[in-house]
Coordinates of C-alpha atoms in Angstrom, one line a residue:
Chain A
M5 CA 53.5 329.3 -6.7
S6 CA 56.2 330.8 -8.9
A7 CA 55.9 334.3 -10.1
N8 CA 55.9 333.2 -13.7
L9 CA 53.0 330.7 -13.1
L10 CA 51.1 333.4 -11.3
A11 CA 51.6 335.8 -14.2
V12 CA 50.3 333.1 -16.6
F13 CA 47.1 332.7 -14.6
Y14 CA 46.6 336.5 -14.5
L15 CA 47.0 336.5 -18.3
I16 CA 44.4 333.8 -18.6
S17 CA 41.9 335.8 -16.5
G18 CA 42.7 338.8 -18.7
V19 CA 41.8 336.8 -21.8
L20 CA 38.6 335.5 -20.1
F21 CA 37.6 339.1 -19.5
I22 CA 38.1 339.9 -23.2
L23 CA 35.9 337.0 -24.0
A24 CA 33.3 338.3 -21.5
L25 CA 33.0 341.6 -23.5
R26 CA 33.2 339.8 -26.8
G27 CA 30.1 337.7 -25.8
L28 CA 28.1 340.9 -25.6
S29 CA 28.1 341.2 -29.4
S30 CA 24.8 339.4 -29.4
P31 CA 22.2 338.5 -26.7
E32 CA 22.6 334.8 -27.4
T33 CA 26.3 334.7 -26.6
S34 CA 26.1 337.3 -23.8
R35 CA 25.2 334.9 -21.0
R36 CA 28.1 332.7 -21.8
G37 CA 30.3 335.8 -21.9
N38 CA 29.2 336.7 -18.4
L39 CA 30.2 333.2 -17.3
F40 CA 33.7 333.7 -18.7
G41 CA 34.0 336.9 -16.8
I42 CA 33.0 335.1 -13.6
I43 CA 35.5 332.3 -14.2
G44 CA 38.2 334.9 -14.9
M45 CA 37.5 336.6 -11.6
I46 CA 37.6 333.4 -9.7
I47 CA 40.9 332.4 -11.2
A48 CA 42.4 335.9 -10.4
I49 CA 41.2 335.8 -6.8
G50 CA 42.1 332.2 -6.3
V51 CA 45.7 332.3 -7.5
T52 CA 46.3 335.5 -5.6
I53 CA 45.2 333.9 -2.3
I54 CA 47.2 330.7 -3.0
S55 CA 50.3 332.7 -4.0
I56 CA 50.3 334.5 -0.6
G57 CA 49.9 331.2 1.1
N58 CA 48.9 332.9 4.4
F59 CA 46.1 330.7 5.7
S60 CA 45.9 332.1 9.2
T61 CA 44.2 335.0 10.9
G62 CA 44.5 337.3 8.0
F63 CA 43.0 334.7 5.7
I64 CA 39.9 334.3 7.9
F65 CA 39.4 338.1 7.9
L66 CA 39.8 338.1 4.1
L67 CA 37.0 335.6 3.8
I68 CA 34.8 337.5 6.2
F69 CA 35.2 340.8 4.3
L70 CA 34.9 339.0 0.9
L71 CA 31.6 337.5 2.0
L72 CA 30.4 340.7 3.7
G73 CA 31.0 342.7 0.5
G74 CA 29.7 339.9 -1.6
S75 CA 26.4 339.6 0.2
I76 CA 25.9 343.3 0.1
G77 CA 26.6 343.3 -3.6
A78 CA 24.3 340.3 -4.2
F79 CA 21.5 341.8 -2.2
I80 CA 21.7 345.0 -4.2
A81 CA 21.8 343.1 -7.5
F82 CA 18.7 341.1 -6.7
K83 CA 16.7 344.0 -5.2
I84 CA 17.4 346.8 -7.6
P85 CA 14.6 347.7 -10.0
M86 CA 15.6 347.9 -13.6
T87 CA 14.6 351.6 -13.8
A88 CA 17.3 352.3 -11.2
M89 CA 20.0 350.8 -13.3
P90 CA 21.7 354.2 -14.1
E91 CA 22.3 355.1 -10.5
L92 CA 23.3 351.6 -9.7
V93 CA 26.0 351.7 -12.3
A94 CA 27.1 355.1 -11.1
G95 CA 27.3 353.8 -7.6
F96 CA 29.4 350.8 -8.7
H97 CA 31.8 353.1 -10.5
S98 CA 32.3 355.0 -7.3
L99 CA 33.3 351.8 -5.5
V100 CA 35.9 350.9 -8.1
G101 CA 37.3 354.4 -7.8
L102 CA 37.5 354.2 -4.0
A103 CA 38.9 350.7 -4.1
A104 CA 41.7 352.0 -6.4
V105 CA 42.4 354.8 -4.0
F106 CA 42.6 352.4 -1.0
V107 CA 44.9 350.0 -2.8
A108 CA 47.2 352.9 -3.9
I109 CA 47.3 354.2 -0.3
S110 CA 48.1 350.8 1.0
A111 CA 50.9 350.4 -1.6
F112 CA 52.2 353.8 -0.7
L113 CA 52.3 353.0 3.0
N114 CA 53.7 349.6 2.7
P115 CA 55.6 349.4 -0.6
E116 CA 57.8 346.4 0.4
V117 CA 54.9 344.0 0.0
F118 CA 54.5 345.0 -3.7
N119 CA 58.3 345.1 -4.3
L120 CA 58.2 348.8 -4.9
G121 CA 61.0 349.8 -2.6
S122 CA 60.7 351.0 1.0
P123 CA 58.7 353.9 2.5
G124 CA 60.3 357.2 1.7
N125 CA 62.3 355.5 -1.1
I126 CA 59.7 354.2 -3.5
K127 CA 60.7 353.6 -7.2
I128 CA 59.9 356.8 -9.2
A129 CA 58.0 354.8 -11.9
S130 CA 55.9 353.1 -9.3
L131 CA 55.2 356.3 -7.5
I132 CA 54.0 358.0 -10.7
E133 CA 51.8 354.9 -11.5
M134 CA 50.3 354.8 -8.0
S135 CA 49.7 358.6 -8.0
L136 CA 47.9 358.4 -11.3
G137 CA 45.9 355.4 -10.1
A138 CA 45.0 357.2 -6.9
A139 CA 44.2 360.5 -8.5
I140 CA 42.0 359.0 -11.3
G141 CA 40.4 356.7 -8.7
A142 CA 39.6 359.6 -6.5
I143 CA 38.1 361.6 -9.3
T144 CA 36.0 358.6 -10.3
F145 CA 34.8 358.2 -6.8
T146 CA 33.5 361.7 -6.1
G147 CA 32.4 362.2 -9.7
S148 CA 30.3 359.0 -9.5
V149 CA 28.9 359.9 -6.1
I150 CA 27.7 363.2 -7.6
A151 CA 26.3 361.4 -10.6
F152 CA 24.6 359.0 -8.3
F153 CA 23.0 361.8 -6.3
K154 CA 21.8 363.5 -9.5
L155 CA 20.3 360.3 -11.0
R156 CA 18.7 359.3 -7.7
G157 CA 17.1 362.7 -7.4
L158 CA 18.9 363.4 -4.1
M159 CA 20.4 366.4 -5.8
S160 CA 18.9 368.7 -8.4
G161 CA 19.6 367.5 -11.9
S162 CA 20.1 371.0 -13.2
P163 CA 23.7 372.1 -13.9
I164 CA 25.4 374.0 -11.0
T165 CA 27.7 376.6 -12.5
F166 CA 29.7 379.5 -11.0
I167 CA 32.0 382.1 -12.3
G168 CA 35.6 380.9 -12.9
Q169 CA 34.7 377.3 -12.9
H170 CA 36.9 376.3 -15.8
F171 CA 39.7 378.4 -14.3
I172 CA 39.5 376.6 -11.0
N173 CA 39.4 373.2 -12.7
L174 CA 42.4 374.1 -14.7
A175 CA 44.3 375.3 -11.7
L176 CA 43.5 372.2 -9.8
G177 CA 44.5 370.0 -12.7
V178 CA 47.9 371.8 -12.9
S179 CA 48.4 371.5 -9.2
L180 CA 47.8 367.8 -9.4
I181 CA 50.6 367.4 -11.9
G182 CA 52.8 369.7 -9.8
L183 CA 52.1 367.6 -6.7
I184 CA 53.0 364.4 -8.5
I185 CA 56.3 365.8 -9.7
Y186 CA 57.0 367.2 -6.2
L187 CA 56.0 363.9 -4.6
C188 CA 58.5 362.0 -6.8
N189 CA 61.3 364.4 -5.7
T190 CA 60.6 364.4 -2.0
Q191 CA 58.6 361.3 -1.3
Q192 CA 56.7 363.2 1.4
E193 CA 53.6 361.5 2.7
Y194 CA 51.5 364.6 3.1
L195 CA 51.9 365.3 -0.6
F196 CA 50.3 362.0 -1.4
W197 CA 47.4 362.8 0.9
S198 CA 46.9 366.3 -0.7
L199 CA 47.0 364.7 -4.1
I200 CA 44.1 362.5 -3.1
A201 CA 42.2 365.3 -1.4
I202 CA 42.5 367.6 -4.5
S203 CA 41.5 364.7 -6.8
F204 CA 38.3 364.2 -4.7
L205 CA 37.5 367.9 -5.2
V206 CA 38.2 367.7 -8.9
G207 CA 35.8 364.9 -9.2
I208 CA 33.0 366.9 -7.6
L209 CA 33.7 370.0 -9.7
L210 CA 33.8 368.1 -12.9
I211 CA 30.3 366.6 -12.5
I212 CA 28.3 369.3 -10.8
P213 CA 28.0 371.5 -13.9
I214 CA 26.5 368.7 -15.9
G215 CA 22.7 368.4 -16.3
G216 CA 20.5 365.4 -15.9
A217 CA 20.0 364.6 -19.6
D218 CA 23.7 364.6 -20.2
M219 CA 24.1 361.8 -17.8
P220 CA 24.6 359.1 -20.5
V221 CA 27.9 360.8 -21.4
V222 CA 28.9 361.3 -17.8
I223 CA 28.3 357.7 -16.8
S224 CA 30.3 356.4 -19.8
M225 CA 33.0 358.8 -19.0
L226 CA 33.2 357.7 -15.4
N227 CA 33.2 354.1 -16.7
S228 CA 36.2 354.9 -18.7
Y229 CA 38.0 356.7 -15.8
S230 CA 37.4 353.7 -13.5
G231 CA 39.2 351.6 -16.1
W232 CA 42.2 353.9 -16.3
A233 CA 42.4 354.0 -12.5
A234 CA 42.5 350.2 -12.5
A235 CA 45.2 350.2 -15.2
G236 CA 47.3 352.6 -13.2
I237 CA 47.1 350.4 -10.1
G238 CA 47.8 347.4 -12.4
F239 CA 51.1 349.0 -13.5
T240 CA 52.0 349.6 -9.9
L241 CA 51.3 346.0 -8.9
E242 CA 52.8 344.7 -12.1
N243 CA 49.7 342.7 -12.6
S244 CA 48.7 341.9 -16.2
A245 CA 45.1 340.9 -15.4
L246 CA 44.6 344.4 -14.0
I247 CA 46.4 346.1 -16.8
I248 CA 44.4 344.3 -19.5
T249 CA 41.1 344.9 -17.7
G250 CA 41.9 348.5 -17.1
A251 CA 42.6 349.0 -20.8
L252 CA 39.5 347.2 -21.8
V253 CA 37.2 349.1 -19.5
G254 CA 39.0 352.4 -20.3
S255 CA 38.5 352.0 -24.0
S256 CA 35.0 350.6 -23.5
G257 CA 33.9 353.7 -21.6
A258 CA 35.6 356.0 -24.0
I259 CA 33.8 354.4 -27.0
L260 CA 30.5 354.6 -25.2
S261 CA 31.0 358.3 -24.4
Y262 CA 31.9 358.8 -28.1
I263 CA 28.7 357.2 -29.2
M264 CA 26.7 359.2 -26.7
C265 CA 28.4 362.4 -27.9
K266 CA 27.6 361.6 -31.5
G267 CA 24.0 361.0 -30.4
M268 CA 23.8 364.5 -29.1
N269 CA 26.0 366.1 -31.7
R270 CA 28.5 367.3 -29.1
S271 CA 32.2 367.3 -29.5
F272 CA 34.4 365.0 -27.4
F273 CA 36.3 368.0 -26.2
N274 CA 33.2 369.8 -25.1
V275 CA 32.5 366.7 -23.0
I276 CA 36.0 366.2 -21.4
L277 CA 36.2 369.9 -20.4
G278 CA 32.8 369.6 -18.8
G279 CA 31.7 372.7 -20.6
W280 CA 28.0 371.8 -20.8
G281 CA 26.4 374.4 -18.5
A282 CA 27.2 377.3 -20.7
T283 CA 25.3 376.2 -23.8
E284 CA 22.2 375.4 -21.8
E285 CA 21.8 379.0 -20.5
S286 CA 21.6 380.7 -23.8
S287 CA 18.9 378.3 -25.1
K288 CA 16.5 378.9 -22.2
T289 CA 14.6 381.6 -24.2
V290 CA 11.6 379.7 -25.2
S291 CA 9.0 381.5 -27.3
T292 CA 5.9 381.7 -25.2
E293 CA 3.5 382.4 -28.1
Q294 CA 0.6 380.1 -28.1
K295 CA 0.4 377.9 -31.2
P296 CA -2.6 375.7 -31.8
V297 CA -2.2 372.1 -30.7
K298 CA -4.4 369.1 -31.4
N299 CA -5.4 367.5 -28.2
G300 CA -6.7 364.0 -28.0
N301 CA -7.8 361.3 -25.6
A302 CA -7.2 357.6 -25.2
D303 CA -10.1 356.6 -27.4
D304 CA -8.8 358.7 -30.3
A305 CA -5.4 357.2 -29.9
A306 CA -6.9 353.6 -29.7
F307 CA -8.9 354.2 -32.8
L308 CA -6.0 355.5 -34.8
M309 CA -3.7 352.7 -33.8
K310 CA -6.3 349.9 -34.2
N311 CA -6.8 351.0 -37.8
A312 CA -3.1 351.3 -38.5
S313 CA -1.2 348.6 -40.3
S314 CA 2.1 349.5 -38.7
V315 CA 3.0 351.4 -35.5
I316 CA 6.5 352.5 -34.3
I317 CA 7.0 353.1 -30.6
V318 CA 9.5 355.8 -29.6
P319 CA 10.3 355.5 -25.9
G320 CA 12.3 358.0 -23.9
Y321 CA 13.3 358.9 -20.3
G322 CA 9.7 359.7 -19.5
M323 CA 8.8 356.1 -19.9
A324 CA 11.4 355.1 -17.3
V325 CA 10.1 357.8 -14.9
A326 CA 6.5 356.7 -15.3
Q327 CA 7.6 353.0 -15.1
A328 CA 5.4 352.5 -18.2
Q329 CA 7.3 349.7 -19.9
H330 CA 4.9 346.9 -18.8
A331 CA 1.8 348.9 -19.6
L332 CA 3.4 349.6 -23.0
R333 CA 4.0 345.9 -23.7
E334 CA 0.4 345.2 -22.8
M335 CA -0.8 347.8 -25.2
V336 CA 1.4 346.4 -27.9
D337 CA 0.1 342.9 -27.3
S338 CA -3.5 344.0 -27.9
L339 CA -2.4 345.9 -31.0
K340 CA -0.8 342.8 -32.3
K341 CA -4.0 340.9 -31.7
N342 CA -5.6 343.4 -34.0
G343 CA -3.1 342.5 -36.6
V344 CA -1.0 345.7 -36.3
K345 CA 2.7 345.4 -36.9
V346 CA 4.6 347.0 -34.1
S347 CA 8.3 347.9 -33.7
Y348 CA 10.3 350.0 -31.3
A349 CA 12.8 352.8 -32.2
I350 CA 15.6 353.7 -29.8
H351 CA 17.6 356.8 -30.0
P352 CA 21.2 356.4 -28.8
V353 CA 20.8 358.9 -26.0
A354 CA 17.2 358.0 -25.0
G355 CA 17.2 357.6 -21.2
R356 CA 19.9 358.2 -18.7
M357 CA 22.6 355.7 -19.8
P358 CA 23.6 353.8 -22.9
G359 CA 21.1 351.1 -23.6
H360 CA 18.7 352.2 -20.8
M361 CA 15.6 351.8 -22.9
N362 CA 16.6 348.4 -24.2
V363 CA 16.9 347.0 -20.7
L364 CA 13.6 348.4 -19.7
L365 CA 11.9 346.9 -22.8
A366 CA 13.6 343.6 -22.2
E367 CA 12.4 343.7 -18.6
A368 CA 8.8 344.0 -19.9
N369 CA 9.4 340.9 -22.1
V370 CA 9.6 342.8 -25.4
P371 CA 11.6 340.5 -27.7
Y372 CA 14.8 342.2 -28.7
D373 CA 14.3 341.6 -32.4
E374 CA 11.4 344.0 -32.3
V375 CA 13.7 346.8 -31.0
F376 CA 15.7 348.8 -33.5
E377 CA 18.4 351.4 -33.3
L378 CA 18.1 354.8 -35.0
E379 CA 19.9 354.0 -38.2
D380 CA 18.1 350.7 -38.7
I381 CA 14.6 352.1 -38.4
N382 CA 14.7 355.7 -39.4
N383 CA 13.6 355.1 -42.9
D384 CA 10.6 353.1 -41.8
F385 CA 8.9 356.1 -40.3
A386 CA 7.9 357.3 -43.8
N387 CA 5.9 354.1 -44.3
C388 CA 4.4 353.8 -40.9
D389 CA 0.9 354.8 -40.0
V390 CA 1.3 355.8 -36.4
A391 CA 4.3 356.8 -34.3
Y392 CA 3.7 356.5 -30.6
V393 CA 6.1 358.8 -28.7
I394 CA 6.2 358.0 -25.1
G395 CA 8.4 360.0 -22.8
A396 CA 10.8 361.1 -25.5
N397 CA 11.0 364.7 -26.7
D398 CA 14.3 366.3 -27.9
V399 CA 15.3 363.2 -29.9
T400 CA 12.2 363.7 -32.1
N401 CA 12.5 367.4 -32.6
P402 CA 12.7 368.2 -36.3
V403 CA 14.3 371.6 -35.5
A404 CA 17.6 369.6 -35.3
K405 CA 17.4 369.3 -39.0
T406 CA 16.0 372.6 -40.0
D407 CA 17.2 375.4 -37.7
P408 CA 20.9 376.1 -37.6
Q409 CA 20.4 378.5 -34.7
S410 CA 19.0 375.7 -32.5
P411 CA 21.4 374.3 -29.8
I412 CA 20.4 370.8 -30.9
Y413 CA 21.0 371.5 -34.6
G414 CA 22.8 368.6 -36.3
M415 CA 21.8 366.1 -33.6
P416 CA 20.6 362.9 -35.3
I417 CA 16.9 362.6 -34.6
L418 CA 14.2 360.0 -35.2
D419 CA 12.2 361.1 -38.2
V420 CA 8.9 360.7 -36.3
E421 CA 7.3 363.6 -38.3
K422 CA 7.4 361.5 -41.5
S423 CA 4.9 359.0 -40.2
K424 CA 1.2 359.5 -41.2
S425 CA 0.2 360.5 -37.7
V426 CA 2.1 361.0 -34.5
L427 CA 0.7 360.3 -31.0
F428 CA 2.7 362.3 -28.4
V429 CA 2.2 361.3 -24.8
K430 CA 3.4 364.0 -22.5
R431 CA 2.3 365.6 -19.3
S432 CA 2.4 369.2 -20.6
L433 CA 3.6 371.3 -23.5
S434 CA 6.7 372.2 -21.6
P435 CA 9.9 372.0 -23.6
G436 CA 12.3 369.1 -23.2
Y437 CA 15.6 369.1 -21.4
A438 CA 17.4 371.2 -23.9
G439 CA 14.9 374.0 -23.4
I440 CA 13.7 374.0 -27.0
D441 CA 10.2 374.0 -28.1
N442 CA 9.4 370.9 -30.1
D443 CA 8.1 371.8 -33.5
L444 CA 6.4 368.4 -33.7
F445 CA 3.7 369.5 -31.2
Y446 CA 2.1 371.9 -33.6
R447 CA 2.2 369.7 -36.7
E448 CA -1.0 368.9 -38.6
N449 CA -0.5 365.1 -38.1
T450 CA 0.3 365.3 -34.4
L451 CA -2.1 364.4 -31.7
M452 CA -1.1 365.3 -28.2
L453 CA -2.1 363.1 -25.4
F454 CA -1.7 365.0 -22.2
A455 CA -1.3 362.5 -19.4
D456 CA 1.0 360.4 -17.4
A457 CA 2.7 358.0 -19.7
K458 CA 1.6 354.9 -17.8
K459 CA -2.0 355.9 -17.2
M460 CA -2.5 357.0 -20.8
T461 CA -1.0 353.7 -22.1
E462 CA -3.3 351.7 -19.8
E463 CA -6.3 353.7 -20.9
I464 CA -5.5 353.1 -24.5
T465 CA -5.2 349.4 -23.9
K466 CA -8.6 349.4 -22.3
S467 CA -10.3 351.1 -25.3
L468 CA -8.6 348.8 -27.8
Chain B
M28 CA 71.1 345.4 -23.5
E29 CA 68.1 344.5 -21.4
I30 CA 64.5 345.7 -21.9
D31 CA 62.8 347.2 -18.8
P32 CA 59.9 345.0 -17.8
F33 CA 57.9 348.2 -17.7
I34 CA 58.0 348.2 -21.5
F35 CA 56.5 344.8 -21.7
R36 CA 53.6 345.9 -19.4
L37 CA 53.2 349.0 -21.5
S38 CA 53.0 346.8 -24.6
I39 CA 50.3 344.7 -23.0
F40 CA 48.4 347.8 -22.0
I41 CA 48.5 349.4 -25.5
L42 CA 47.6 346.2 -27.2
A43 CA 44.7 345.6 -24.7
I44 CA 43.4 349.1 -25.5
F45 CA 43.2 348.1 -29.2
V46 CA 41.6 344.8 -28.3
G47 CA 39.1 346.7 -26.2
Y48 CA 38.5 349.1 -29.0
Y49 CA 37.5 346.4 -31.5
V50 CA 35.7 344.2 -29.1
V51 CA 33.5 347.1 -27.7
W52 CA 32.6 348.4 -31.2
S53 CA 31.2 344.9 -31.9
V54 CA 28.9 345.1 -28.9
T55 CA 25.4 345.5 -30.0
P56 CA 23.9 348.8 -28.8
S57 CA 21.0 347.1 -27.1
L58 CA 23.5 345.5 -24.7
H59 CA 25.2 348.7 -23.7
T60 CA 23.8 348.8 -20.2
P61 CA 25.0 345.2 -19.5
L62 CA 28.3 346.2 -21.0
M63 CA 28.7 348.9 -18.4
S64 CA 27.7 346.6 -15.5
V65 CA 30.0 343.9 -16.7
T66 CA 33.0 346.2 -17.2
N67 CA 32.2 347.4 -13.7
A68 CA 32.5 343.9 -12.4
I69 CA 35.7 343.0 -14.2
S70 CA 37.5 346.2 -13.2
S71 CA 37.0 345.1 -9.6
V72 CA 39.8 342.6 -10.3
I73 CA 41.6 345.4 -8.5
I74 CA 40.7 343.2 -5.5
V75 CA 43.9 341.2 -6.2
G76 CA 45.8 344.2 -5.1
A77 CA 43.6 344.6 -2.1
I78 CA 44.2 341.0 -1.1
V79 CA 47.9 341.4 -1.3
A80 CA 47.8 344.6 0.6
A81 CA 45.5 343.2 3.3
L82 CA 47.4 340.0 3.9
A83 CA 50.8 341.7 3.9
G84 CA 53.1 341.6 6.9
E85 CA 53.3 339.1 9.7
N86 CA 50.4 337.6 11.5
S87 CA 51.2 339.4 14.7
N88 CA 50.0 342.7 13.3
I89 CA 47.3 342.1 10.7
F90 CA 45.7 345.5 11.4
D91 CA 48.4 347.8 10.3
T92 CA 47.1 351.0 8.6
A93 CA 48.1 349.6 5.2
N94 CA 46.3 346.3 5.9
I95 CA 43.1 348.2 7.0
F96 CA 43.0 350.0 3.7
G97 CA 43.5 346.7 2.0
F98 CA 40.6 345.1 3.8
L99 CA 38.3 348.1 3.1
A100 CA 39.2 347.8 -0.6
I101 CA 38.3 344.1 -0.4
I102 CA 34.8 345.0 0.8
L103 CA 34.3 347.6 -1.9
A104 CA 35.6 345.4 -4.7
A105 CA 33.6 342.4 -3.5
I106 CA 30.4 344.4 -3.5
N107 CA 31.2 345.3 -7.1
I108 CA 32.2 341.9 -8.2
F109 CA 29.1 340.1 -6.9
G110 CA 26.8 343.0 -7.6
G111 CA 28.2 343.6 -11.1
F112 CA 28.1 340.0 -12.3
L113 CA 24.8 339.2 -10.8
V114 CA 23.0 342.3 -12.0
T115 CA 24.5 341.6 -15.5
H116 CA 23.2 338.1 -15.3
R117 CA 19.8 339.3 -14.3
M118 CA 19.6 341.8 -17.2
L119 CA 20.9 339.3 -19.8
A120 CA 18.3 336.7 -18.7
M121 CA 15.6 339.2 -19.8
Y122 CA 16.7 339.5 -23.4
K123 CA 14.6 337.1 -25.2
K124 CA 13.8 336.5 -28.9
K125 CA 10.4 336.5 -30.3
K126 CA 8.6 333.2 -29.8
K127 CA 8.2 331.7 -33.3
D128 CA 5.2 329.5 -32.7
K129 CA 2.3 331.4 -31.2

């Protein structure tokens, strides 16, 4: 196959990948979009194999490894519970990162195959591209592994900070640039390995200071990094499918992190510098004074909701932890039988990754046209009888609107307090992740339901 | 005067960033999780580099260091491709509209 024809096919798969993302603009077209993505991938892999034309020993190994990886991937995809989606995505990001590192190493060791020159005499431009690809890939790999550990609970979700953290990160960042320049001048192999080793370290250091509830930003950021790593490799290999995909994924991740930052009222810079830990510390001073709380049980809650004409459900990470989405759907079903109008309100940063709550609700067969985003539903709280807050906390805290001293001041919140009554399912009065007391607990119209989210929801369903 | 092919690739790259920007803003927020898993799957198109790297060289020595890294990358990318597309498919199959007649 001629190089030109090959390039055309890569371009076609690039376009198919664009269509795959385009399909996600609505659930109806999304499935077709996914199909476009698959076709694009088959074209890219198929023409690559044909262009090499080596149908001997190597080809057989290729098939074996492809099927081996493929069956592992397929097995994971079918087995994974929907609640584990954040760590799955983090895990997948790490694989993209590591694959980018491996391809870069391979290109460095054997540049002739990719027309990049000979070992010790690689074209400077290619060397820069593969160094960047390898470095970003390595950062993505270790960063995602740490994120995976934190999400999976194998590592404490609380931020790990130490003195001089930012200084060390800065020094390592500068040394990475220095190494790349030095590498271009000398073409020494050990420089390339040190570059990768330091990048691995940077990836770890970037993510350890970040706490569990900031994971939506981290995951999106790593998503973006994996894209830029792919693009870097794409430039090295002069492959347009890879360049287009890298750019798409890179900007997609960047936009998602931007949306997540907006959802938490944090600046983009704050995020990129990994400067979270510090703000958390100062806010840990929670007032311990006892304020009166109204405490209710399942029967009270059932009574309130049965007699309501409209109920808005506000799910959060606690719902995912308690796996309460199915119980919640059953409760809503019985409410609907009683003629109650029910809708769901999703805060952008609810859960541990963008769209986390939507997937869980979809899994529980909640129709997606009953699920609304913050800006679409926030005005409805004023007209609703009961808001049922299950597993959410900081995203409902009115302090974000009233107290400029609060760390979450300015964060967009769901105006739960405007509804006639609020049912707040929570295990205890402990503050949310941000360490701030939720004013909502002590309001006249709030009824606290102290229990596990799933158990409480099931009990309410029984008493309905 | 000839233009370096690098400039063409850079143009593709920059334009693709813009395409990505507009396409991703049009993604509905409820599908942000599938968006992440599908971007994961498509970024594994890096497998084409892995394939070239793995099959490079003569048949006599298919397990050169460079080839081994290529093969390892193939496994990793294949996990991602199959896993990413299938899990996206599984998720998207769950998004249903309200049944009208009931």
